[in-house]
Amino acid sequence: MFHPRRTLRALLLPLAAGLALTALPAQTAQAASTLTNGGFESDGTGVATPSGWSEYGDTGASYTESGGHGGSYRLSHYSSSAYKVETYQYLSGLANGTYTLTAWVRSSGGQNSAYMSLKNCGSSEQRTDLPVSTSSWVRIVASVAVTNNQCTIGIDSDANAGNWINVDDLSFTSGRTGLAVKGADISSLAKSEAKGGVYRTSSGTAGDAVTILKNAGMNYARLKVWVNPADGYNNKTRVLAMAKRIKAAGMKLLVDFHYSDNWADPGKQTKPAAWASHSYSQLKTDVYNHTYDVLNALKAQGTTADMVQIGNEINGGMLWSEGSTDNWSQLAGLINSGYSATKAVSSGTQVALHLANAGDDATVRWWFDNAKTYGISYDAIGLSYYGYWHGSLAAAQTTLDDTASRYGKPVFIAETAYPFRLDSDDSLTNQIDTTGELVSGYPATVAGQTRWMNDVASIVEAVPNGRGLGVFYWEATWTAVTGNGWDPTDATSGNGWENQALFGYDDKALSSMTWFSHR
C-alpha cells in the first residue's frame, strides 16, 4: 500500500498547528522569470526548502522526498499533527499575458483545503484544488492573466493530522485553460413542474429552476428526446417548450436523441414501438426523419440546437438488433443518417457520440477505432463518468487524454453526478445509498458533492491542447415529486436520484451549484 510518510523521520520537526497564511513574507531576491526546479530534482531527499522555492507557515511539513512522478523526487506536505503551510515561488520580469500552471499531484484528502494557486499576478487569484488520489498521479491546471509582469505560484495545505499531498513536475507556460461547457441535464424538469415540483433559491424564494441554475453559472442545458414515450414527456413537443426557456436564459442547448420510447443505455437500446417492424433501410430513414423533424422544429422557433447526441451511451450500438456493434456497417449507416439530418438543419450544430464509462480506455479505443474504420462521422466525443461506477479520476483522465489525442476531437463528460446525502426523500431506494458505494475521499455531503464536481471539471480542463470541452451534471432538477418517477409507463414509480440533484429535500438550491463557476 502506498505510504506517503517521509523516509527521513528524524527531520520531521514538531509543528505548531493553526498558523494562518494571512500574508507572504517579503519577496525573495531569487525571483526569476521562469519556474525553477519544477520537478524538485535539484536537492534530492529530505530538503526542507527546495531550491528556487520558499515556504511559509508550518515549514517542517513541506519537504522533498523520493518517489517522483517524472524524476526521482517530489514535494510533499505531511505532518502527524495539524498544519498549515505554503510552498511558493515568486516570478518577476514576466511578459504580460495569459499563463497556465500545470502540476502532477496526489492527495490523501481530508484537508480543510489543499490547492495550487496563481496570485499577485495583477488579476484575480486562481486556484485549483488537489483531487483525492492516494496512489495514481493526476494532472491539474490553472490559468491566470498576468498584467503586472509578476506572479506567485503557491502550493497550499490547511491540513489535519496525517493528511498529505504529493506535487511534482510543475510547469508555467503561456496559454489559457478553461471550460466552454458547464452544463446540466434537466430533462426531468418539465414533468416535475407539471406534478407540483417547486424550486427555490438558496434563501428559500420560489423561482424558475432554469433561472436559478443560470444564475449559478450554468451555460449549457442537455435534454433527452424519446420518440413516443408513454407519459408524453421528453418528446418533441416538450423539448421545444423547454428549449425556449433555455435559450431565453442565454444558455446553449444539447439535444440527446435516444432513438427509443424509453431509456437507452449500454444495457438496452430498444427500438421505438412505431419502428419495431422496420427493416434496416427503413430505420435509416426513420433516424433521418425523426432527427430532422425535431431539430428543424427547434430551428423554426428560433432555438437551434448547439449540439446533438446521435444516440445515448451507445457502447453496444443503438436500435438493436439492426444497429448493434455486432454489425458495425449498419450501425455506421444509422449514426451517419442522424449526422446528415443534423447538418442538413444546421451545419454549425456539433454532433457528439456518447459512450458510458470514462474509466475504460480500452473500450473507448475499441469503439472509436471501429468508428474510424467504418467511416462514422462526428465532431465531439462525450463520455459518462460516475466515479462510484466507472473507476478513478486518474483512469478517467487517462481515457479523456488518450481519446482527445488519438481521434483529434474535443471530449467532454456527458454525464456525472454525486450524492449530497444517502437517505431517500420518497419510497424508492436511491441508486447510491450506502457509504460503501461512495468514492473514497468524497463524502455524501454538499461539500463532497461540490468537491467531486470541481475535481471532475479539473481533469477535463487539463486535457491537452484545449480539447476538454466541459461537463454536464446529470439530472440536476430531479427532485422527489410524486408522479415523476423512473418509469414513464408507471405513474407510481419513484425516483432513485433525488439525493444527487442540485436542489435539496427542502427544494432549495444547494451551494454545490458553485461548480458551474469553475473556470
XYZ file of C-alpha atoms in Angstrom:
519
model
C 0.000 0.000 0.000
C 1.272 3.453 -0.877
C 2.592 5.273 2.173
C 3.347 8.985 1.959
C 5.348 9.496 5.120
C 8.812 10.799 4.563
C 11.670 8.393 4.868
C 13.832 10.674 6.971
C 11.615 10.663 10.043
C 14.291 12.401 12.100
C 13.792 15.540 10.044
C 10.122 15.723 10.965
C 10.005 18.546 13.468
C 7.142 19.101 15.894
C 4.769 21.507 14.185
C 2.674 24.261 15.657
C -0.810 23.952 14.210
C -3.070 26.825 13.337
C -0.694 29.394 11.880
C -2.791 31.369 9.435
C -1.406 32.046 5.966
C -2.505 35.651 6.073
C 0.397 37.222 4.182
C 3.507 36.264 2.321
C 6.850 37.338 3.696
C 8.883 39.820 1.674
C 9.660 38.611 -1.839
C 12.985 36.812 -2.062
C 15.908 38.072 -4.079
C 15.909 34.797 -6.002
C 12.937 35.807 -8.131
C 13.253 34.621 -11.721
C 11.186 34.976 -14.854
C 10.861 31.216 -15.313
C 9.784 28.500 -12.913
C 12.797 26.964 -11.197
C 13.122 23.358 -10.040
C 9.564 22.436 -11.003
C 10.471 18.751 -10.725
C 12.119 19.067 -7.287
C 15.151 17.234 -8.628
C 17.800 19.784 -7.599
C 18.230 18.705 -3.991
C 17.414 15.036 -3.526
C 15.581 13.737 -0.498
C 14.848 15.406 2.793
C 15.378 19.028 1.812
C 13.196 21.309 3.878
C 13.193 24.191 1.382
C 13.700 23.060 -2.234
C 15.957 25.149 -4.476
C 14.096 28.052 -6.026
C 11.177 27.716 -3.639
C 10.215 29.487 -0.424
C 7.975 28.368 2.434
C 5.593 29.989 4.847
C 3.701 28.657 7.830
C 4.460 25.293 9.423
C 7.521 24.836 7.254
C 8.518 21.492 8.721
C 5.505 19.965 6.958
C 6.909 20.785 3.496
C 9.898 18.872 2.150
C 11.236 16.841 -0.760
C 11.409 13.061 -0.793
C 11.963 10.194 -3.193
C 9.157 8.863 -5.375
C 8.625 11.429 -8.094
C 6.122 11.462 -10.927
C 8.669 12.009 -13.679
C 12.061 12.112 -11.972
C 13.280 10.695 -8.689
C 11.886 13.239 -6.227
C 8.728 15.103 -5.354
C 7.426 17.771 -2.985
C 5.330 16.517 -0.082
C 3.250 18.173 2.602
C 2.691 15.973 5.639
C 2.709 16.075 9.406
C 1.489 13.860 12.214
C -0.231 16.923 13.691
C -2.446 19.566 12.089
C -0.559 22.030 9.914
C -0.833 24.990 7.549
C 1.943 25.514 5.039
C 2.586 27.134 1.689
C 5.425 26.271 -0.683
C 5.708 29.104 -3.159
C 7.800 30.639 -5.911
C 7.754 34.291 -6.924
C 8.289 35.060 -10.601
C 9.138 38.541 -11.866
C 10.074 40.042 -15.186
C 7.256 38.169 -16.918
C 5.860 39.366 -20.205
C 2.222 40.216 -19.592
C -0.244 37.703 -20.986
C -2.068 34.537 -20.056
C -0.178 31.683 -18.426
C -1.052 28.140 -17.405
C 0.342 26.299 -14.406
C 0.376 22.503 -14.752
C 1.215 20.026 -11.998
C 1.018 16.312 -11.263
C -0.486 15.666 -7.857
C -1.706 13.119 -5.354
C -3.601 13.691 -2.135
C -4.926 11.741 0.830
C -7.917 14.032 1.061
C -9.276 15.151 4.410
C -7.676 18.592 4.406
C -9.588 21.774 5.117
C -8.027 22.866 1.839
C -5.235 21.702 -0.461
C -4.712 23.588 -3.691
C -2.294 25.206 -6.083
C -2.667 28.901 -6.754
C -1.617 31.743 -9.018
C -1.746 35.069 -7.175
C -0.276 38.565 -7.072
C -0.379 38.408 -10.878
C -2.372 41.599 -11.376
C -5.684 39.810 -11.925
C -7.843 37.785 -9.553
C -6.230 34.807 -7.829
C -6.830 31.445 -9.479
C -6.875 28.173 -7.566
C -7.245 24.511 -8.423
C -7.908 22.045 -5.642
C -5.883 18.838 -5.498
C -8.236 15.913 -6.238
C -8.235 12.986 -3.837
C -5.990 10.323 -5.358
C -3.914 8.218 -3.000
C -1.931 6.126 -5.478
C -2.187 7.406 -9.064
C -0.871 10.798 -10.147
C -3.446 13.235 -11.583
C -2.611 16.259 -13.730
C -4.270 19.573 -12.901
C -4.012 23.054 -14.393
C -4.799 26.654 -13.535
C -4.507 29.688 -15.759
C -4.218 33.373 -14.987
C -3.830 36.716 -16.741
C -0.527 38.336 -15.754
C -0.917 42.113 -16.002
C 1.873 43.372 -13.705
C 4.853 41.381 -15.013
C 4.907 39.103 -11.970
C 3.134 36.129 -10.426
C 3.402 33.937 -7.347
C 2.918 30.187 -7.692
C 1.709 28.593 -4.479
C 1.102 25.075 -3.184
C -1.037 25.300 -0.075
C -2.211 22.885 2.603
C -4.502 23.604 5.543
C -4.488 20.080 6.846
C -5.473 17.853 9.704
C -3.069 15.453 11.375
C -1.864 12.782 8.961
C -3.159 14.427 5.765
C -0.655 14.546 2.922
C -0.126 15.749 -0.621
C 2.497 14.994 -3.268
C 3.265 17.519 -6.035
C 5.681 17.177 -8.935
C 6.627 18.261 -12.456
C 5.205 21.776 -12.365
C 5.381 23.919 -15.489
C 4.391 27.540 -16.061
C 3.856 28.318 -19.729
C 1.981 30.696 -21.988
C -1.614 29.715 -22.696
C -5.112 29.642 -21.338
C -7.317 26.889 -19.975
C -10.953 26.809 -19.004
C -14.195 25.022 -19.791
C -16.589 26.107 -22.539
C -19.347 23.834 -21.209
C -20.609 23.964 -17.624
C -23.928 22.287 -18.133
C -26.602 20.049 -16.735
C -29.210 17.625 -18.000
C -32.593 18.952 -16.883
C -34.779 16.503 -18.809
C -36.915 15.776 -15.718
C -37.824 19.403 -15.098
C -40.966 19.816 -17.215
C -42.677 16.782 -15.689
C -41.549 17.747 -12.198
C -43.160 21.157 -12.545
C -46.327 19.652 -14.007
C -46.581 17.317 -10.992
C -46.125 20.119 -8.480
C -42.355 20.305 -8.115
C -41.089 23.563 -6.643
C -37.590 25.052 -6.920
C -36.185 27.671 -4.593
C -33.136 29.860 -4.364
C -30.690 29.114 -1.554
C -32.505 31.690 0.574
C -35.850 29.976 0.032
C -37.557 32.135 -2.566
C -39.568 30.110 -5.090
C -38.283 30.593 -8.615
C -37.647 29.152 -12.056
C -35.119 26.313 -11.858
C -33.641 27.317 -15.214
C -33.008 30.854 -13.952
C -31.602 29.628 -10.630
C -29.163 27.356 -12.446
C -28.224 30.079 -14.919
C -27.524 32.489 -12.078
C -25.197 29.893 -10.540
C -23.129 29.843 -13.736
C -24.709 27.069 -15.803
C -24.323 27.844 -19.512
C -25.497 24.699 -21.348
C -28.587 22.509 -20.923
C -28.998 18.929 -22.088
C -32.430 17.480 -22.944
C -33.172 13.903 -23.934
C -35.652 13.057 -26.682
C -37.742 9.907 -26.733
C -39.816 9.133 -29.830
C -43.230 8.304 -28.348
C -42.916 7.932 -24.552
C -45.888 6.608 -22.598
C -46.138 9.647 -20.312
C -45.886 12.276 -23.062
C -42.724 13.846 -21.634
C -39.236 14.077 -23.141
C -40.803 14.099 -26.595
C -40.590 16.656 -29.393
C -43.329 18.913 -28.033
C -41.890 19.080 -24.513
C -38.340 19.615 -25.766
C -39.495 22.515 -27.941
C -41.158 24.190 -24.941
C -38.148 23.739 -22.645
C -35.749 24.879 -25.368
C -37.466 28.271 -25.406
C -36.786 28.707 -21.693
C -33.187 27.533 -22.014
C -32.388 29.875 -24.868
C -34.242 32.773 -23.208
C -31.919 32.302 -20.239
C -28.929 32.709 -22.544
C -27.845 29.083 -22.400
C -26.834 26.732 -25.168
C -28.731 23.510 -25.927
C -27.629 19.888 -26.329
C -30.314 17.545 -27.675
C -29.762 13.912 -26.665
C -31.519 11.548 -29.085
C -32.192 8.133 -27.538
C -33.993 6.694 -30.613
C -36.292 4.832 -28.243
C -39.551 5.324 -26.345
C -37.768 4.742 -23.027
C -34.278 4.755 -21.513
C -31.435 3.795 -23.844
C -28.089 2.860 -22.294
C -25.414 0.133 -22.599
C -27.873 -2.490 -21.351
C -30.805 -1.659 -23.601
C -31.278 0.055 -26.935
C -34.896 -0.766 -27.717
C -36.401 0.484 -30.944
C -39.416 2.782 -30.701
C -42.659 0.821 -30.972
C -43.514 2.633 -34.202
C -40.281 1.400 -35.801
C -40.246 -2.094 -34.315
C -41.002 -3.978 -37.522
C -38.955 -1.785 -39.844
C -36.108 -3.050 -41.981
C -32.577 -1.662 -41.629
C -33.145 0.515 -44.682
C -36.349 1.903 -43.169
C -34.594 2.504 -39.839
C -32.015 4.706 -41.548
C -34.885 6.771 -42.937
C -36.596 6.792 -39.523
C -33.456 8.141 -37.850
C -33.049 10.814 -40.501
C -36.674 11.931 -40.438
C -37.006 11.944 -36.630
C -33.718 13.798 -36.133
C -34.518 16.315 -38.865
C -38.072 16.832 -37.601
C -37.056 17.659 -34.022
C -34.078 19.811 -34.959
C -35.867 21.675 -37.743
C -38.762 22.478 -35.390
C -36.233 23.835 -32.876
C -34.636 25.952 -35.587
C -38.017 27.209 -36.799
C -38.886 28.593 -33.366
C -35.502 30.302 -33.044
C -33.877 27.823 -30.664
C -31.429 25.947 -32.907
C -29.612 23.140 -31.128
C -25.939 23.889 -30.473
C -25.002 20.245 -30.076
C -26.700 16.915 -30.730
C -26.027 13.402 -29.478
C -26.778 10.695 -32.020
C -27.698 8.020 -29.508
C -27.250 7.727 -25.740
C -24.492 5.587 -24.193
C -24.134 3.585 -27.390
C -21.312 1.282 -26.232
C -23.214 -1.624 -27.774
C -24.728 0.375 -30.605
C -28.339 1.532 -30.867
C -31.667 0.435 -32.336
C -30.976 -3.178 -31.512
C -30.523 -5.561 -33.133
C -30.009 -3.884 -36.521
C -27.711 -1.197 -35.086
C -25.761 -3.381 -32.690
C -21.948 -3.308 -32.613
C -22.246 -6.861 -33.902
C -22.874 -5.137 -37.229
C -20.650 -2.066 -37.472
C -21.505 -1.260 -41.066
C -25.213 -0.984 -40.202
C -24.506 0.981 -37.009
C -22.388 3.375 -39.073
C -25.244 3.829 -41.523
C -27.698 4.687 -38.738
C -25.347 7.138 -36.999
C -24.402 8.817 -40.273
C -28.089 9.172 -41.089
C -28.518 11.156 -37.860
C -25.375 13.148 -38.575
C -26.601 14.051 -42.068
C -30.005 15.140 -40.762
C -28.374 17.324 -38.118
C -26.118 19.065 -40.612
C -28.987 19.472 -43.089
C -30.817 21.557 -40.486
C -27.804 23.482 -39.233
C -24.238 22.971 -40.391
C -22.979 24.676 -37.233
C -24.616 22.212 -34.850
C -21.965 19.930 -33.372
C -22.602 16.173 -33.459
C -21.379 14.190 -30.470
C -21.214 10.438 -29.930
C -21.730 9.307 -26.349
C -20.378 6.240 -24.545
C -20.635 5.205 -20.908
C -17.656 4.534 -18.635
C -14.899 7.118 -18.970
C -12.717 4.897 -16.800
C -12.434 2.228 -19.504
C -9.960 3.474 -22.099
C -9.726 0.091 -23.842
C -13.440 0.034 -24.652
C -13.457 3.642 -25.827
C -10.486 2.895 -28.108
C -12.156 -0.227 -29.473
C -15.335 1.710 -30.201
C -13.820 4.766 -31.865
C -11.236 2.730 -33.776
C -14.194 0.900 -35.305
C -15.944 4.223 -35.894
C -12.917 5.295 -37.923
C -12.757 2.009 -39.822
C -16.438 2.195 -40.774
C -16.471 5.911 -41.637
C -18.704 7.184 -38.858
C -18.970 10.993 -38.877
C -18.940 13.066 -35.690
C -17.492 16.263 -34.203
C -17.033 15.532 -30.486
C -16.884 12.652 -28.013
C -18.971 12.546 -24.834
C -18.359 10.058 -22.031
C -20.408 9.274 -18.932
C -18.333 9.290 -15.765
C -19.849 8.265 -12.469
C -16.978 7.760 -10.054
C -18.844 5.196 -7.949
C -19.277 3.015 -11.065
C -16.584 3.976 -13.562
C -13.253 3.978 -11.757
C -10.786 6.547 -10.512
C -10.270 10.149 -11.560
C -6.834 9.079 -12.820
C -8.407 6.386 -15.025
C -10.926 8.878 -16.417
C -8.121 11.346 -17.101
C -6.162 8.677 -18.972
C -9.198 7.956 -21.158
C -10.006 11.613 -21.839
C -6.400 12.430 -22.727
C -5.953 9.367 -24.921
C -9.291 9.851 -26.676
C -8.675 13.521 -27.459
C -5.185 12.785 -28.756
C -5.959 9.597 -30.676
C -9.001 10.953 -32.546
C -8.177 14.666 -32.590
C -11.638 15.613 -31.339
C -12.875 17.619 -28.374
C -14.042 15.498 -25.446
C -16.496 16.175 -22.638
C -18.155 14.460 -19.710
C -21.720 13.985 -20.941
C -22.973 12.793 -17.554
C -21.703 12.816 -13.998
C -23.259 13.384 -10.573
C -22.677 12.800 -6.869
C -24.892 12.432 -3.785
C -25.222 15.144 -1.138
C -26.894 12.686 1.277
C -27.756 8.969 1.302
C -31.320 8.706 2.627
C -34.363 8.855 0.349
C -36.983 11.568 0.016
C -39.502 9.095 -1.401
C -40.280 5.384 -1.062
C -37.755 4.203 -3.651
C -34.245 3.261 -2.582
C -31.677 5.597 -4.072
C -29.215 4.424 -6.719
C -26.383 5.308 -4.332
C -27.473 4.918 -0.727
C -24.597 3.467 1.334
C -21.208 4.865 2.333
C -19.562 1.774 0.831
C -20.704 2.863 -2.642
C -19.093 6.288 -2.420
C -15.801 7.383 -3.945
C -13.120 7.386 -1.249
C -12.434 10.919 -0.057
C -15.773 12.290 -1.257
C -18.437 12.083 1.468
C -22.169 12.192 0.699
C -22.446 15.817 1.775
C -22.975 19.082 -0.049
C -19.249 19.720 0.380
C -18.440 16.268 -1.016
C -20.744 16.808 -3.982
C -19.135 20.195 -4.651
C -15.639 18.766 -4.427
C -16.464 15.894 -6.776
C -17.795 18.228 -9.434
C -14.872 20.627 -9.207
C -12.382 17.754 -9.434
C -14.128 16.203 -12.449
C -14.136 19.644 -14.074
C -10.419 19.959 -13.297
C -9.451 16.780 -15.144
C -11.484 17.846 -18.183
C -9.870 21.292 -18.055
C -6.452 19.596 -18.030
C -6.998 17.696 -21.317
C -4.097 18.866 -23.529
C -4.418 21.237 -26.474
C -7.667 22.770 -25.255
C -9.665 19.679 -26.213
C -11.524 19.361 -22.907
C -14.896 20.967 -23.659
C -16.566 20.651 -20.286
C -19.011 18.751 -18.120
C -22.755 18.094 -17.891
C -24.239 17.307 -14.483
C -26.866 14.613 -14.899
C -30.427 15.455 -13.804
C -29.779 18.476 -11.617
C -33.517 19.085 -11.136
C -34.790 15.550 -10.488
C -36.164 16.061 -7.007
C -38.625 13.631 -5.407
C -42.031 14.615 -6.774
C -44.918 12.148 -6.728
C -45.632 11.019 -10.295
C -42.187 11.936 -11.657
C -40.504 8.575 -11.220
C -38.148 6.440 -13.278
C -40.683 4.651 -15.429
C -42.697 6.634 -17.978
C -45.142 3.705 -18.147
C -45.752 3.672 -14.360
C -47.010 6.825 -12.640
C -46.324 5.298 -9.217
C -42.643 4.616 -9.863
C -40.251 6.508 -7.600
C -37.101 8.494 -8.176
C -33.800 6.925 -7.111
C -31.829 10.072 -7.883
C -33.138 12.871 -5.668
C -30.072 12.642 -3.402
C -27.934 13.552 -6.427
C -29.936 16.583 -7.565
C -28.575 20.102 -7.118
C -31.644 21.079 -5.093
C -32.098 19.830 -1.536
C -35.006 17.989 0.035
C -36.278 21.437 1.099
C -36.280 22.362 -2.635
C -33.556 24.988 -2.077
C -30.591 25.378 -4.432
C -27.541 23.670 -2.967
C -24.247 25.534 -2.629
C -22.696 22.772 -4.767
C -24.035 24.757 -7.738
C -20.865 26.823 -7.339
C -19.132 24.215 -9.523
C -20.807 25.911 -12.517
C -18.429 28.822 -11.889
C -15.370 26.632 -12.461
C -13.075 28.410 -14.912
